[in-house]
Amino acid sequence: MRVGIAGAGMIVPTFLDAAALVKEMEIYAVFARREEVREEFCSKYQIPVGYASYEELLADSKVDVVYVALPNNLHFSFAKEALLAGKHVILEKPFTVTYEEAEKIAAIAREKKLYLFEAITNQYNPNYDKMKELLPKLGDIKLAALNFSQYSSRYDNFKKGIVSPSFDPKNAGGALMDLNIYNIHFVAGLFGKPFKVRYCPNMERGVDTSGILVMEYPDFQAVCIAAKDCGAPLSVSIQGNKGFFHSDYASSILAEFTFQENKCEPERYHLADNPERLFYELETFAKYYEEKDWDAFDKRLDHSLMVMEIVDQARRMENQGL
């Protein structure tokens, strides 16, 4: 497959390094408005074509798949344009800003039989797959607690009034959409849709710089903490009456985890041995693409829609100051 990239932000080099390890992927084109940025990417990563306009990239019949890596508020419009142009789409997290937007692009993809795939690391991590396999051994789940807090390198500038997209409410920035989105995917991927969502954000100049999201299930609570204005040890803990999972890594990485049943010795799993953190999601996309596995893509799309429902509820509480 030939891939065209829309965007030139910090995630793009990480994507390119991972894509270089996926033999089915050929990075064919990049769209960036600034000429020096296009030239740098094309030269450094040997990308054949650089486009100054998105329309040119979409008009190129050699582009099969578009990777959208732009600020959050642009995900919907750029994915929609790509789908309407007949391109498959890999869409960076968060999927969209609202559930309504997510529904619209999902409907277009399904109508046109195009693949629409959210690039979210933990859902394709071998350690996460192992957690799913072992989950019944925990017995009745009692608590889940995830903390993804890291002091942002952009926070000091934000306090001075220099606002980057990741802190700009107009770009749907903030801790929920940047970091807690990983926690939401993690919990929802294990337990499905909660019956209730509560979000308590710390707000500065209209954006949540940190916050606590509670996902309520019939028999337990899942607490998802994310912060860009302070730091803490990263962690994932899932506790049941027969055992627990614990990891000292963020929910986005999950480089390893411990599984321990009551009164048994701990078992440690380190199955995600590829150093490129986007590798597993791109490897999965390529596998589905080569096998034309529409059902697999469709299930992943349902998961992304479920997550956006949860995000919608949280953002409504955020905007109402609850």
PDB file of C-alpha atoms in Angstrom:
ATOM      1  CA  MET A   1       0.000   0.000   0.000  1.00  0.00           C
ATOM      2  CA  ARG A   2       1.140   3.558  -0.685  1.00  0.00           C
ATOM      3  CA  VAL A   3       0.643   5.971   2.196  1.00  0.00           C
ATOM      4  CA  GLY A   4       0.266   9.728   2.041  1.00  0.00           C
ATOM      5  CA  ILE A   5       0.820  11.717   5.227  1.00  0.00           C
ATOM      6  CA  ALA A   6      -1.238  14.770   6.155  1.00  0.00           C
ATOM      7  CA  GLY A   7       0.707  16.785   8.694  1.00  0.00           C
ATOM      8  CA  ALA A   8       4.233  17.313   9.947  1.00  0.00           C
ATOM      9  CA  GLY A   9       3.882  17.418  13.721  1.00  0.00           C
ATOM     10  CA  MET A  10       5.894  15.666  16.419  1.00  0.00           C
ATOM     11  CA  ILE A  11       4.131  12.323  15.959  1.00  0.00           C
ATOM     12  CA  VAL A  12       5.033  12.049  12.249  1.00  0.00           C
ATOM     13  CA  PRO A  13       8.721  11.064  12.684  1.00  0.00           C
ATOM     14  CA  THR A  14       7.599   8.417  15.193  1.00  0.00           C
ATOM     15  CA  PHE A  15       5.087   7.139  12.641  1.00  0.00           C
ATOM     16  CA  LEU A  16       7.728   7.063   9.909  1.00  0.00           C
ATOM     17  CA  ASP A  17      10.208   5.136  12.053  1.00  0.00           C
ATOM     18  CA  ALA A  18       7.555   2.522  12.825  1.00  0.00           C
ATOM     19  CA  ALA A  19       6.238   2.359   9.254  1.00  0.00           C
ATOM     20  CA  ALA A  20       9.774   1.625   8.015  1.00  0.00           C
ATOM     21  CA  LEU A  21       9.508  -1.719   9.848  1.00  0.00           C
ATOM     22  CA  VAL A  22       6.212  -2.691   8.178  1.00  0.00           C
ATOM     23  CA  LYS A  23       7.119  -4.207   4.821  1.00  0.00           C
ATOM     24  CA  GLU A  24       3.643  -3.751   3.346  1.00  0.00           C
ATOM     25  CA  MET A  25       3.804   0.038   3.797  1.00  0.00           C
ATOM     26  CA  GLU A  26       5.398   2.409   1.327  1.00  0.00           C
ATOM     27  CA  ILE A  27       5.478   6.033   2.410  1.00  0.00           C
ATOM     28  CA  TYR A  28       4.824   7.722  -0.895  1.00  0.00           C
ATOM     29  CA  ALA A  29       3.816  11.341  -0.196  1.00  0.00           C
ATOM     30  CA  VAL A  30       3.600  13.994   2.504  1.00  0.00           C
ATOM     31  CA  PHE A  31       1.460  17.115   2.692  1.00  0.00           C
ATOM     32  CA  ALA A  32       2.857  20.109   4.569  1.00  0.00           C
ATOM     33  CA  ARG A  33       2.231  23.739   3.685  1.00  0.00           C
ATOM     34  CA  ARG A  34       5.723  24.951   4.558  1.00  0.00           C
ATOM     35  CA  GLU A  35       8.218  24.176   1.809  1.00  0.00           C
ATOM     36  CA  GLU A  36      11.197  23.709   4.125  1.00  0.00           C
ATOM     37  CA  VAL A  37       9.264  21.154   6.195  1.00  0.00           C
ATOM     38  CA  ARG A  38       8.228  19.176   3.107  1.00  0.00           C
ATOM     39  CA  GLU A  39      11.773  19.164   1.797  1.00  0.00           C
ATOM     40  CA  GLU A  40      13.179  18.053   5.152  1.00  0.00           C
ATOM     41  CA  PHE A  41      10.769  15.114   5.439  1.00  0.00           C
ATOM     42  CA  CYS A  42      11.238  14.056   1.838  1.00  0.00           C
ATOM     43  CA  SER A  43      15.012  14.197   2.146  1.00  0.00           C
ATOM     44  CA  LYS A  44      15.392  12.582   5.565  1.00  0.00           C
ATOM     45  CA  TYR A  45      12.873   9.792   5.006  1.00  0.00           C
ATOM     46  CA  GLN A  46      13.253   9.397   1.237  1.00  0.00           C
ATOM     47  CA  ILE A  47       9.604  10.251   0.556  1.00  0.00           C
ATOM     48  CA  PRO A  48       9.160  10.603  -3.211  1.00  0.00           C
ATOM     49  CA  VAL A  49       6.520  13.350  -3.304  1.00  0.00           C
ATOM     50  CA  GLY A  50       5.828  16.453  -1.217  1.00  0.00           C
ATOM     51  CA  TYR A  51       2.573  18.362  -1.670  1.00  0.00           C
ATOM     52  CA  ALA A  52       1.824  21.950  -0.657  1.00  0.00           C
ATOM     53  CA  SER A  53      -1.928  21.326  -0.650  1.00  0.00           C
ATOM     54  CA  TYR A  54      -4.086  18.536   0.733  1.00  0.00           C
ATOM     55  CA  GLU A  55      -6.179  18.558  -2.415  1.00  0.00           C
ATOM     56  CA  GLU A  56      -3.119  17.591  -4.461  1.00  0.00           C
ATOM     57  CA  LEU A  57      -2.360  14.670  -2.186  1.00  0.00           C
ATOM     58  CA  LEU A  58      -5.954  13.416  -2.379  1.00  0.00           C
ATOM     59  CA  ALA A  59      -5.979  13.782  -6.176  1.00  0.00           C
ATOM     60  CA  ASP A  60      -2.951  11.510  -6.508  1.00  0.00           C
ATOM     61  CA  SER A  61      -4.257   8.115  -7.631  1.00  0.00           C
ATOM     62  CA  LYS A  62      -1.116   6.408  -6.337  1.00  0.00           C
ATOM     63  CA  VAL A  63      -2.063   7.210  -2.720  1.00  0.00           C
ATOM     64  CA  ASP A  64      -4.060   4.329  -1.231  1.00  0.00           C
ATOM     65  CA  VAL A  65      -4.082   5.329   2.441  1.00  0.00           C
ATOM     66  CA  VAL A  66      -3.956   8.723   4.139  1.00  0.00           C
ATOM     67  CA  TYR A  67      -2.442   9.064   7.605  1.00  0.00           C
ATOM     68  CA  VAL A  68      -3.998  12.104   9.300  1.00  0.00           C
ATOM     69  CA  ALA A  69      -1.643  13.550  11.938  1.00  0.00           C
ATOM     70  CA  LEU A  70      -2.936  17.068  12.502  1.00  0.00           C
ATOM     71  CA  PRO A  71      -4.291  19.002  15.523  1.00  0.00           C
ATOM     72  CA  ASN A  72      -7.340  17.347  17.080  1.00  0.00           C
ATOM     73  CA  ASN A  73      -9.884  19.820  15.720  1.00  0.00           C
ATOM     74  CA  LEU A  74      -8.850  18.981  12.135  1.00  0.00           C
ATOM     75  CA  HIS A  75      -9.219  15.204  12.381  1.00  0.00           C
ATOM     76  CA  PHE A  76     -12.853  15.152  11.282  1.00  0.00           C
ATOM     77  CA  SER A  77     -12.595  17.414   8.238  1.00  0.00           C
ATOM     78  CA  PHE A  78      -9.372  15.879   6.904  1.00  0.00           C
ATOM     79  CA  ALA A  79     -10.585  12.311   7.408  1.00  0.00           C
ATOM     80  CA  LYS A  80     -13.897  13.151   5.760  1.00  0.00           C
ATOM     81  CA  GLU A  81     -12.190  14.680   2.714  1.00  0.00           C
ATOM     82  CA  ALA A  82      -9.926  11.658   2.355  1.00  0.00           C
ATOM     83  CA  LEU A  83     -12.827   9.208   2.553  1.00  0.00           C
ATOM     84  CA  LEU A  84     -14.857  11.178   0.029  1.00  0.00           C
ATOM     85  CA  ALA A  85     -11.820  11.057  -2.265  1.00  0.00           C
ATOM     86  CA  GLY A  86     -11.855   7.252  -1.999  1.00  0.00           C
ATOM     87  CA  LYS A  87      -8.841   6.892   0.303  1.00  0.00           C
ATOM     88  CA  HIS A  88      -8.529   4.605   3.298  1.00  0.00           C
ATOM     89  CA  VAL A  89      -7.651   6.503   6.475  1.00  0.00           C
ATOM     90  CA  ILE A  90      -5.395   5.984   9.483  1.00  0.00           C
ATOM     91  CA  LEU A  91      -6.529   8.660  11.914  1.00  0.00           C
ATOM     92  CA  GLU A  92      -4.421   9.754  14.873  1.00  0.00           C
ATOM     93  CA  LYS A  93      -5.995   9.766  18.301  1.00  0.00           C
ATOM     94  CA  PRO A  94      -8.301  11.219  19.444  1.00  0.00           C
ATOM     95  CA  PHE A  95     -10.557   9.928  16.694  1.00  0.00           C
ATOM     96  CA  THR A  96     -12.551  13.166  16.470  1.00  0.00           C
ATOM     97  CA  VAL A  97     -13.640  15.936  18.825  1.00  0.00           C
ATOM     98  CA  THR A  98     -17.276  14.819  19.188  1.00  0.00           C
ATOM     99  CA  TYR A  99     -19.278  11.629  18.871  1.00  0.00           C
ATOM    100  CA  GLU A 100     -21.381  13.279  16.158  1.00  0.00           C
ATOM    101  CA  GLU A 101     -18.267  13.818  14.036  1.00  0.00           C
ATOM    102  CA  ALA A 102     -17.188  10.222  14.648  1.00  0.00           C
ATOM    103  CA  GLU A 103     -20.588   8.907  13.543  1.00  0.00           C
ATOM    104  CA  LYS A 104     -20.446  10.931  10.327  1.00  0.00           C
ATOM    105  CA  ILE A 105     -17.060   9.719   9.140  1.00  0.00           C
ATOM    106  CA  ALA A 106     -17.818   6.149  10.237  1.00  0.00           C
ATOM    107  CA  ALA A 107     -20.979   6.241   8.117  1.00  0.00           C
ATOM    108  CA  ILE A 108     -19.031   7.478   5.077  1.00  0.00           C
ATOM    109  CA  ALA A 109     -16.383   4.787   5.515  1.00  0.00           C
ATOM    110  CA  ARG A 110     -18.991   2.044   5.829  1.00  0.00           C
ATOM    111  CA  GLU A 111     -21.015   3.301   2.884  1.00  0.00           C
ATOM    112  CA  LYS A 112     -17.931   3.445   0.659  1.00  0.00           C
ATOM    113  CA  LYS A 113     -16.370   0.250   2.082  1.00  0.00           C
ATOM    114  CA  LEU A 114     -13.219   2.127   3.051  1.00  0.00           C
ATOM    115  CA  TYR A 115     -11.013   1.366   6.033  1.00  0.00           C
ATOM    116  CA  LEU A 116     -11.110   3.962   8.809  1.00  0.00           C
ATOM    117  CA  PHE A 117      -8.657   3.085  11.556  1.00  0.00           C
ATOM    118  CA  GLU A 118      -7.795   4.977  14.744  1.00  0.00           C
ATOM    119  CA  ALA A 119      -4.099   4.914  15.568  1.00  0.00           C
ATOM    120  CA  ILE A 120      -4.199   4.126  19.282  1.00  0.00           C
ATOM    121  CA  THR A 121      -1.192   2.259  20.625  1.00  0.00           C
ATOM    122  CA  ASN A 122      -2.522   0.213  23.515  1.00  0.00           C
ATOM    123  CA  GLN A 123      -5.235  -1.588  21.571  1.00  0.00           C
ATOM    124  CA  TYR A 124      -2.614  -3.454  19.506  1.00  0.00           C
ATOM    125  CA  ASN A 125       0.003  -4.009  22.194  1.00  0.00           C
ATOM    126  CA  PRO A 126       0.845  -7.716  22.787  1.00  0.00           C
ATOM    127  CA  ASN A 127       0.907  -7.079  26.542  1.00  0.00           C
ATOM    128  CA  TYR A 128      -2.622  -5.691  26.333  1.00  0.00           C
ATOM    129  CA  ASP A 129      -3.722  -8.769  24.393  1.00  0.00           C
ATOM    130  CA  LYS A 130      -2.245 -10.904  27.172  1.00  0.00           C
ATOM    131  CA  MET A 131      -4.157  -8.912  29.765  1.00  0.00           C
ATOM    132  CA  LYS A 132      -7.384  -9.623  27.890  1.00  0.00           C
ATOM    133  CA  GLU A 133      -6.545 -13.314  27.857  1.00  0.00           C
ATOM    134  CA  LEU A 134      -5.785 -13.387  31.600  1.00  0.00           C
ATOM    135  CA  LEU A 135      -8.604 -11.069  32.691  1.00  0.00           C
ATOM    136  CA  PRO A 136     -11.051 -13.847  33.750  1.00  0.00           C
ATOM    137  CA  LYS A 137      -8.440 -15.070  36.245  1.00  0.00           C
ATOM    138  CA  LEU A 138      -8.820 -11.861  38.244  1.00  0.00           C
ATOM    139  CA  GLY A 139     -12.315 -12.938  39.274  1.00  0.00           C
ATOM    140  CA  ASP A 140     -14.813 -10.180  40.026  1.00  0.00           C
ATOM    141  CA  ILE A 141     -13.267  -6.823  39.176  1.00  0.00           C
ATOM    142  CA  LYS A 142     -13.353  -4.417  42.103  1.00  0.00           C
ATOM    143  CA  LEU A 143     -11.200  -1.463  41.063  1.00  0.00           C
ATOM    144  CA  ALA A 144      -9.271  -0.094  38.122  1.00  0.00           C
ATOM    145  CA  ALA A 145      -6.892   2.853  38.480  1.00  0.00           C
ATOM    146  CA  LEU A 146      -4.773   4.373  35.714  1.00  0.00           C
ATOM    147  CA  ASN A 147      -2.493   7.383  36.068  1.00  0.00           C
ATOM    148  CA  PHE A 148      -0.978   9.075  33.028  1.00  0.00           C
ATOM    149  CA  SER A 149       0.493  12.265  34.477  1.00  0.00           C
ATOM    150  CA  GLN A 150       3.528  13.946  33.032  1.00  0.00           C
ATOM    151  CA  TYR A 151       4.567  17.570  33.287  1.00  0.00           C
ATOM    152  CA  SER A 152       4.313  18.955  29.771  1.00  0.00           C
ATOM    153  CA  SER A 153       7.309  20.680  28.228  1.00  0.00           C
ATOM    154  CA  ARG A 154       4.794  23.212  26.875  1.00  0.00           C
ATOM    155  CA  TYR A 155       3.103  23.999  30.188  1.00  0.00           C
ATOM    156  CA  ASP A 156       5.560  26.710  31.238  1.00  0.00           C
ATOM    157  CA  ASN A 157       4.954  28.549  27.984  1.00  0.00           C
ATOM    158  CA  PHE A 158       1.212  28.068  28.400  1.00  0.00           C
ATOM    159  CA  LYS A 159       1.395  29.830  31.770  1.00  0.00           C
ATOM    160  CA  LYS A 160       3.201  32.692  30.026  1.00  0.00           C
ATOM    161  CA  GLY A 161       0.452  32.972  27.421  1.00  0.00           C
ATOM    162  CA  ILE A 162       2.248  31.083  24.650  1.00  0.00           C
ATOM    163  CA  VAL A 163      -0.349  28.472  23.743  1.00  0.00           C
ATOM    164  CA  SER A 164       0.477  25.397  21.661  1.00  0.00           C
ATOM    165  CA  PRO A 165      -2.286  23.303  20.018  1.00  0.00           C
ATOM    166  CA  SER A 166      -2.103  20.704  22.803  1.00  0.00           C
ATOM    167  CA  PHE A 167      -3.208  23.389  25.309  1.00  0.00           C
ATOM    168  CA  ASP A 168      -5.544  25.326  23.008  1.00  0.00           C
ATOM    169  CA  PRO A 169      -9.265  24.760  23.656  1.00  0.00           C
ATOM    170  CA  LYS A 170      -9.997  25.855  20.069  1.00  0.00           C
ATOM    171  CA  ASN A 171      -7.897  22.889  18.906  1.00  0.00           C
ATOM    172  CA  ALA A 172      -9.586  20.528  21.395  1.00  0.00           C
ATOM    173  CA  GLY A 173      -6.400  20.379  23.428  1.00  0.00           C
ATOM    174  CA  GLY A 174      -6.113  19.432  27.064  1.00  0.00           C
ATOM    175  CA  ALA A 175      -5.365  16.467  29.284  1.00  0.00           C
ATOM    176  CA  LEU A 176      -8.517  14.524  28.448  1.00  0.00           C
ATOM    177  CA  MET A 177      -7.922  14.481  24.696  1.00  0.00           C
ATOM    178  CA  ASP A 178      -4.146  14.170  24.855  1.00  0.00           C
ATOM    179  CA  LEU A 179      -3.415  11.697  27.679  1.00  0.00           C
ATOM    180  CA  ASN A 180      -6.615  10.443  29.283  1.00  0.00           C
ATOM    181  CA  ILE A 181      -7.787   9.238  25.890  1.00  0.00           C
ATOM    182  CA  TYR A 182      -5.296   6.371  26.276  1.00  0.00           C
ATOM    183  CA  ASN A 183      -6.762   5.479  29.665  1.00  0.00           C
ATOM    184  CA  ILE A 184     -10.283   5.508  28.238  1.00  0.00           C
ATOM    185  CA  HIS A 185      -9.322   3.208  25.372  1.00  0.00           C
ATOM    186  CA  PHE A 186      -7.545   0.921  27.816  1.00  0.00           C
ATOM    187  CA  VAL A 187     -10.500   0.549  30.174  1.00  0.00           C
ATOM    188  CA  ALA A 188     -13.194   0.420  27.502  1.00  0.00           C
ATOM    189  CA  GLY A 189     -11.216  -2.178  25.553  1.00  0.00           C
ATOM    190  CA  LEU A 190     -11.217  -4.470  28.583  1.00  0.00           C
ATOM    191  CA  PHE A 191     -14.671  -3.817  30.026  1.00  0.00           C
ATOM    192  CA  GLY A 192     -16.801  -2.179  27.358  1.00  0.00           C
ATOM    193  CA  LYS A 193     -18.984   0.885  27.729  1.00  0.00           C
ATOM    194  CA  PRO A 194     -19.582   2.181  31.269  1.00  0.00           C
ATOM    195  CA  PHE A 195     -23.102   3.029  32.350  1.00  0.00           C
ATOM    196  CA  LYS A 196     -22.004   6.397  33.718  1.00  0.00           C
ATOM    197  CA  VAL A 197     -19.099   8.814  33.215  1.00  0.00           C
ATOM    198  CA  ARG A 198     -17.992  11.616  35.540  1.00  0.00           C
ATOM    199  CA  TYR A 199     -15.183  14.057  34.780  1.00  0.00           C
ATOM    200  CA  CYS A 200     -13.607  16.461  37.271  1.00  0.00           C
ATOM    201  CA  PRO A 201     -11.102  18.671  35.436  1.00  0.00           C
ATOM    202  CA  ASN A 202      -8.690  21.327  36.633  1.00  0.00           C
ATOM    203  CA  MET A 203      -9.333  24.189  34.240  1.00  0.00           C
ATOM    204  CA  GLU A 204      -6.955  26.974  33.227  1.00  0.00           C
ATOM    205  CA  ARG A 205      -7.957  29.532  30.597  1.00  0.00           C
ATOM    206  CA  GLY A 206     -10.649  27.283  29.190  1.00  0.00           C
ATOM    207  CA  VAL A 207      -8.655  24.045  28.927  1.00  0.00           C
ATOM    208  CA  ASP A 208      -8.303  21.064  31.251  1.00  0.00           C
ATOM    209  CA  THR A 209      -4.658  20.899  32.241  1.00  0.00           C
ATOM    210  CA  SER A 210      -5.384  17.846  34.402  1.00  0.00           C
ATOM    211  CA  GLY A 211      -8.386  15.864  35.508  1.00  0.00           C
ATOM    212  CA  ILE A 212      -9.936  12.744  36.980  1.00  0.00           C
ATOM    213  CA  LEU A 213     -12.347  10.675  34.926  1.00  0.00           C
ATOM    214  CA  VAL A 214     -14.496   8.051  36.643  1.00  0.00           C
ATOM    215  CA  MET A 215     -16.021   5.316  34.503  1.00  0.00           C
ATOM    216  CA  GLU A 216     -18.768   3.545  36.454  1.00  0.00           C
ATOM    217  CA  TYR A 217     -19.582  -0.096  35.764  1.00  0.00           C
ATOM    218  CA  PRO A 218     -22.303  -2.149  37.489  1.00  0.00           C
ATOM    219  CA  ASP A 219     -19.929  -3.703  40.037  1.00  0.00           C
ATOM    220  CA  PHE A 220     -16.811  -1.512  40.078  1.00  0.00           C
ATOM    221  CA  GLN A 221     -15.305   1.880  39.372  1.00  0.00           C
ATOM    222  CA  ALA A 222     -12.480   2.747  36.997  1.00  0.00           C
ATOM    223  CA  VAL A 223     -10.545   5.903  37.845  1.00  0.00           C
ATOM    224  CA  CYS A 224      -8.546   7.503  35.023  1.00  0.00           C
ATOM    225  CA  ILE A 225      -6.144  10.285  35.982  1.00  0.00           C
ATOM    226  CA  ALA A 226      -4.260  12.413  33.474  1.00  0.00           C
ATOM    227  CA  ALA A 227      -2.210  15.567  33.939  1.00  0.00           C
ATOM    228  CA  LYS A 228      -0.086  17.894  31.849  1.00  0.00           C
ATOM    229  CA  ASP A 229       0.434  20.433  34.663  1.00  0.00           C
ATOM    230  CA  CYS A 230       2.079  18.043  37.144  1.00  0.00           C
ATOM    231  CA  GLY A 231       3.761  14.657  37.203  1.00  0.00           C
ATOM    232  CA  ALA A 232       3.478  11.391  39.116  1.00  0.00           C
ATOM    233  CA  PRO A 233       4.590   7.787  38.724  1.00  0.00           C
ATOM    234  CA  LEU A 234       2.878   6.269  35.707  1.00  0.00           C
ATOM    235  CA  SER A 235       0.741   3.268  36.497  1.00  0.00           C
ATOM    236  CA  VAL A 236      -1.994   0.857  35.493  1.00  0.00           C
ATOM    237  CA  SER A 237      -3.724  -1.318  38.117  1.00  0.00           C
ATOM    238  CA  ILE A 238      -6.660  -3.665  37.612  1.00  0.00           C
ATOM    239  CA  GLN A 239      -7.824  -5.371  40.809  1.00  0.00           C
ATOM    240  CA  GLY A 240     -10.132  -8.357  41.198  1.00  0.00           C
ATOM    241  CA  ASN A 241     -11.088 -10.561  44.116  1.00  0.00           C
ATOM    242  CA  LYS A 242      -8.813 -13.337  42.797  1.00  0.00           C
ATOM    243  CA  GLY A 243      -5.805 -11.326  41.629  1.00  0.00           C
ATOM    244  CA  PHE A 244      -4.498  -8.179  40.002  1.00  0.00           C
ATOM    245  CA  PHE A 245      -2.589  -6.620  37.095  1.00  0.00           C
ATOM    246  CA  HIS A 246      -0.067  -3.879  37.698  1.00  0.00           C
ATOM    247  CA  SER A 247       2.260  -1.915  35.439  1.00  0.00           C
ATOM    248  CA  ASP A 248       4.610   0.962  36.138  1.00  0.00           C
ATOM    249  CA  TYR A 249       4.154   2.222  32.589  1.00  0.00           C
ATOM    250  CA  ALA A 250       1.625   4.585  31.056  1.00  0.00           C
ATOM    251  CA  SER A 251      -1.445   3.072  29.460  1.00  0.00           C
ATOM    252  CA  SER A 252      -0.103   4.238  26.091  1.00  0.00           C
ATOM    253  CA  ILE A 253       3.073   2.138  26.368  1.00  0.00           C
ATOM    254  CA  LEU A 254       2.397  -0.841  28.681  1.00  0.00           C
ATOM    255  CA  ALA A 255       5.919  -2.115  28.080  1.00  0.00           C
ATOM    256  CA  GLU A 256       5.389  -4.803  30.701  1.00  0.00           C
ATOM    257  CA  PHE A 257       3.010  -5.801  33.488  1.00  0.00           C
ATOM    258  CA  THR A 258       2.703  -8.110  36.470  1.00  0.00           C
ATOM    259  CA  PHE A 259      -0.115 -10.601  36.944  1.00  0.00           C
ATOM    260  CA  GLN A 260      -0.575 -12.117  40.373  1.00  0.00           C
ATOM    261  CA  GLU A 261      -3.288 -14.412  41.641  1.00  0.00           C
ATOM    262  CA  ASN A 262      -4.032 -14.465  45.371  1.00  0.00           C
ATOM    263  CA  LYS A 263      -1.431 -16.436  47.334  1.00  0.00           C
ATOM    264  CA  CYS A 264       0.576 -17.172  44.157  1.00  0.00           C
ATOM    265  CA  GLU A 265       3.894 -15.955  42.853  1.00  0.00           C
ATOM    266  CA  PRO A 266       3.792 -12.945  40.482  1.00  0.00           C
ATOM    267  CA  GLU A 267       4.147 -13.507  36.757  1.00  0.00           C
ATOM    268  CA  ARG A 268       5.783 -10.773  34.678  1.00  0.00           C
ATOM    269  CA  TYR A 269       5.036 -10.243  31.011  1.00  0.00           C
ATOM    270  CA  HIS A 270       7.228  -8.297  28.614  1.00  0.00           C
ATOM    271  CA  LEU A 271       5.784  -9.168  25.213  1.00  0.00           C
ATOM    272  CA  ALA A 272       5.996  -5.791  23.471  1.00  0.00           C
ATOM    273  CA  ASP A 273       9.644  -5.961  22.520  1.00  0.00           C
ATOM    274  CA  ASN A 274       9.601  -3.698  19.469  1.00  0.00           C
ATOM    275  CA  PRO A 275      11.162  -0.338  20.392  1.00  0.00           C
ATOM    276  CA  GLU A 276       8.951   1.604  17.976  1.00  0.00           C
ATOM    277  CA  ARG A 277       5.784   2.286  19.960  1.00  0.00           C
ATOM    278  CA  LEU A 278       3.561   2.698  16.879  1.00  0.00           C
ATOM    279  CA  PHE A 279       4.786  -0.520  15.283  1.00  0.00           C
ATOM    280  CA  TYR A 280       2.046  -2.845  16.508  1.00  0.00           C
ATOM    281  CA  GLU A 281      -0.860  -0.653  15.408  1.00  0.00           C
ATOM    282  CA  LEU A 282       0.659  -0.215  11.933  1.00  0.00           C
ATOM    283  CA  GLU A 283       1.481  -3.903  11.673  1.00  0.00           C
ATOM    284  CA  THR A 284      -2.157  -4.678  12.527  1.00  0.00           C
ATOM    285  CA  PHE A 285      -3.463  -2.182   9.991  1.00  0.00           C
ATOM    286  CA  ALA A 286      -1.253  -3.693   7.290  1.00  0.00           C
ATOM    287  CA  LYS A 287      -2.427  -7.210   8.178  1.00  0.00           C
ATOM    288  CA  TYR A 288      -6.106  -6.237   8.005  1.00  0.00           C
ATOM    289  CA  TYR A 289      -5.474  -4.311   4.783  1.00  0.00           C
ATOM    290  CA  GLU A 290      -3.641  -7.138   3.027  1.00  0.00           C
ATOM    291  CA  GLU A 291      -6.253  -9.683   4.111  1.00  0.00           C
ATOM    292  CA  LYS A 292      -9.117  -7.303   3.239  1.00  0.00           C
ATOM    293  CA  ASP A 293     -10.523  -8.051   6.684  1.00  0.00           C
ATOM    294  CA  TRP A 294     -13.514  -5.739   6.695  1.00  0.00           C
ATOM    295  CA  ASP A 295     -15.009  -7.333   9.816  1.00  0.00           C
ATOM    296  CA  ALA A 296     -11.853  -6.620  11.835  1.00  0.00           C
ATOM    297  CA  PHE A 297     -11.808  -2.997  10.698  1.00  0.00           C
ATOM    298  CA  ASP A 298     -15.517  -2.702  11.480  1.00  0.00           C
ATOM    299  CA  LYS A 299     -15.050  -3.981  15.044  1.00  0.00           C
ATOM    300  CA  ARG A 300     -12.203  -1.543  15.613  1.00  0.00           C
ATOM    301  CA  LEU A 301     -14.400   1.248  14.307  1.00  0.00           C
ATOM    302  CA  ASP A 302     -17.147   0.278  16.765  1.00  0.00           C
ATOM    303  CA  HIS A 303     -14.600   0.522  19.559  1.00  0.00           C
ATOM    304  CA  SER A 304     -13.551   4.023  18.476  1.00  0.00           C
ATOM    305  CA  LEU A 305     -17.194   5.108  18.371  1.00  0.00           C
ATOM    306  CA  MET A 306     -17.749   3.763  21.895  1.00  0.00           C
ATOM    307  CA  VAL A 307     -14.738   5.701  23.152  1.00  0.00           C
ATOM    308  CA  MET A 308     -16.029   8.893  21.535  1.00  0.00           C
ATOM    309  CA  GLU A 309     -19.358   8.455  23.328  1.00  0.00           C
ATOM    310  CA  ILE A 310     -17.431   8.362  26.609  1.00  0.00           C
ATOM    311  CA  VAL A 311     -15.347  11.393  25.616  1.00  0.00           C
ATOM    312  CA  ASP A 312     -18.501  13.293  24.653  1.00  0.00           C
ATOM    313  CA  GLN A 313     -19.981  12.753  28.100  1.00  0.00           C
ATOM    314  CA  ALA A 314     -16.755  13.858  29.770  1.00  0.00           C
ATOM    315  CA  ARG A 315     -16.408  16.980  27.622  1.00  0.00           C
ATOM    316  CA  ARG A 316     -20.003  17.999  28.324  1.00  0.00           C
ATOM    317  CA  MET A 317     -19.219  17.937  32.046  1.00  0.00           C
ATOM    318  CA  GLU A 318     -15.983  19.830  31.400  1.00  0.00           C
ATOM    319  CA  ASN A 319     -17.750  22.540  29.433  1.00  0.00           C
ATOM    320  CA  GLN A 320     -20.491  22.867  32.047  1.00  0.00           C
ATOM    321  CA  GLY A 321     -17.897  23.252  34.778  1.00  0.00           C
ATOM    322  CA  LEU A 322     -19.077  20.105  36.582  1.00  0.00           C
TER     323      LEU A 322
END
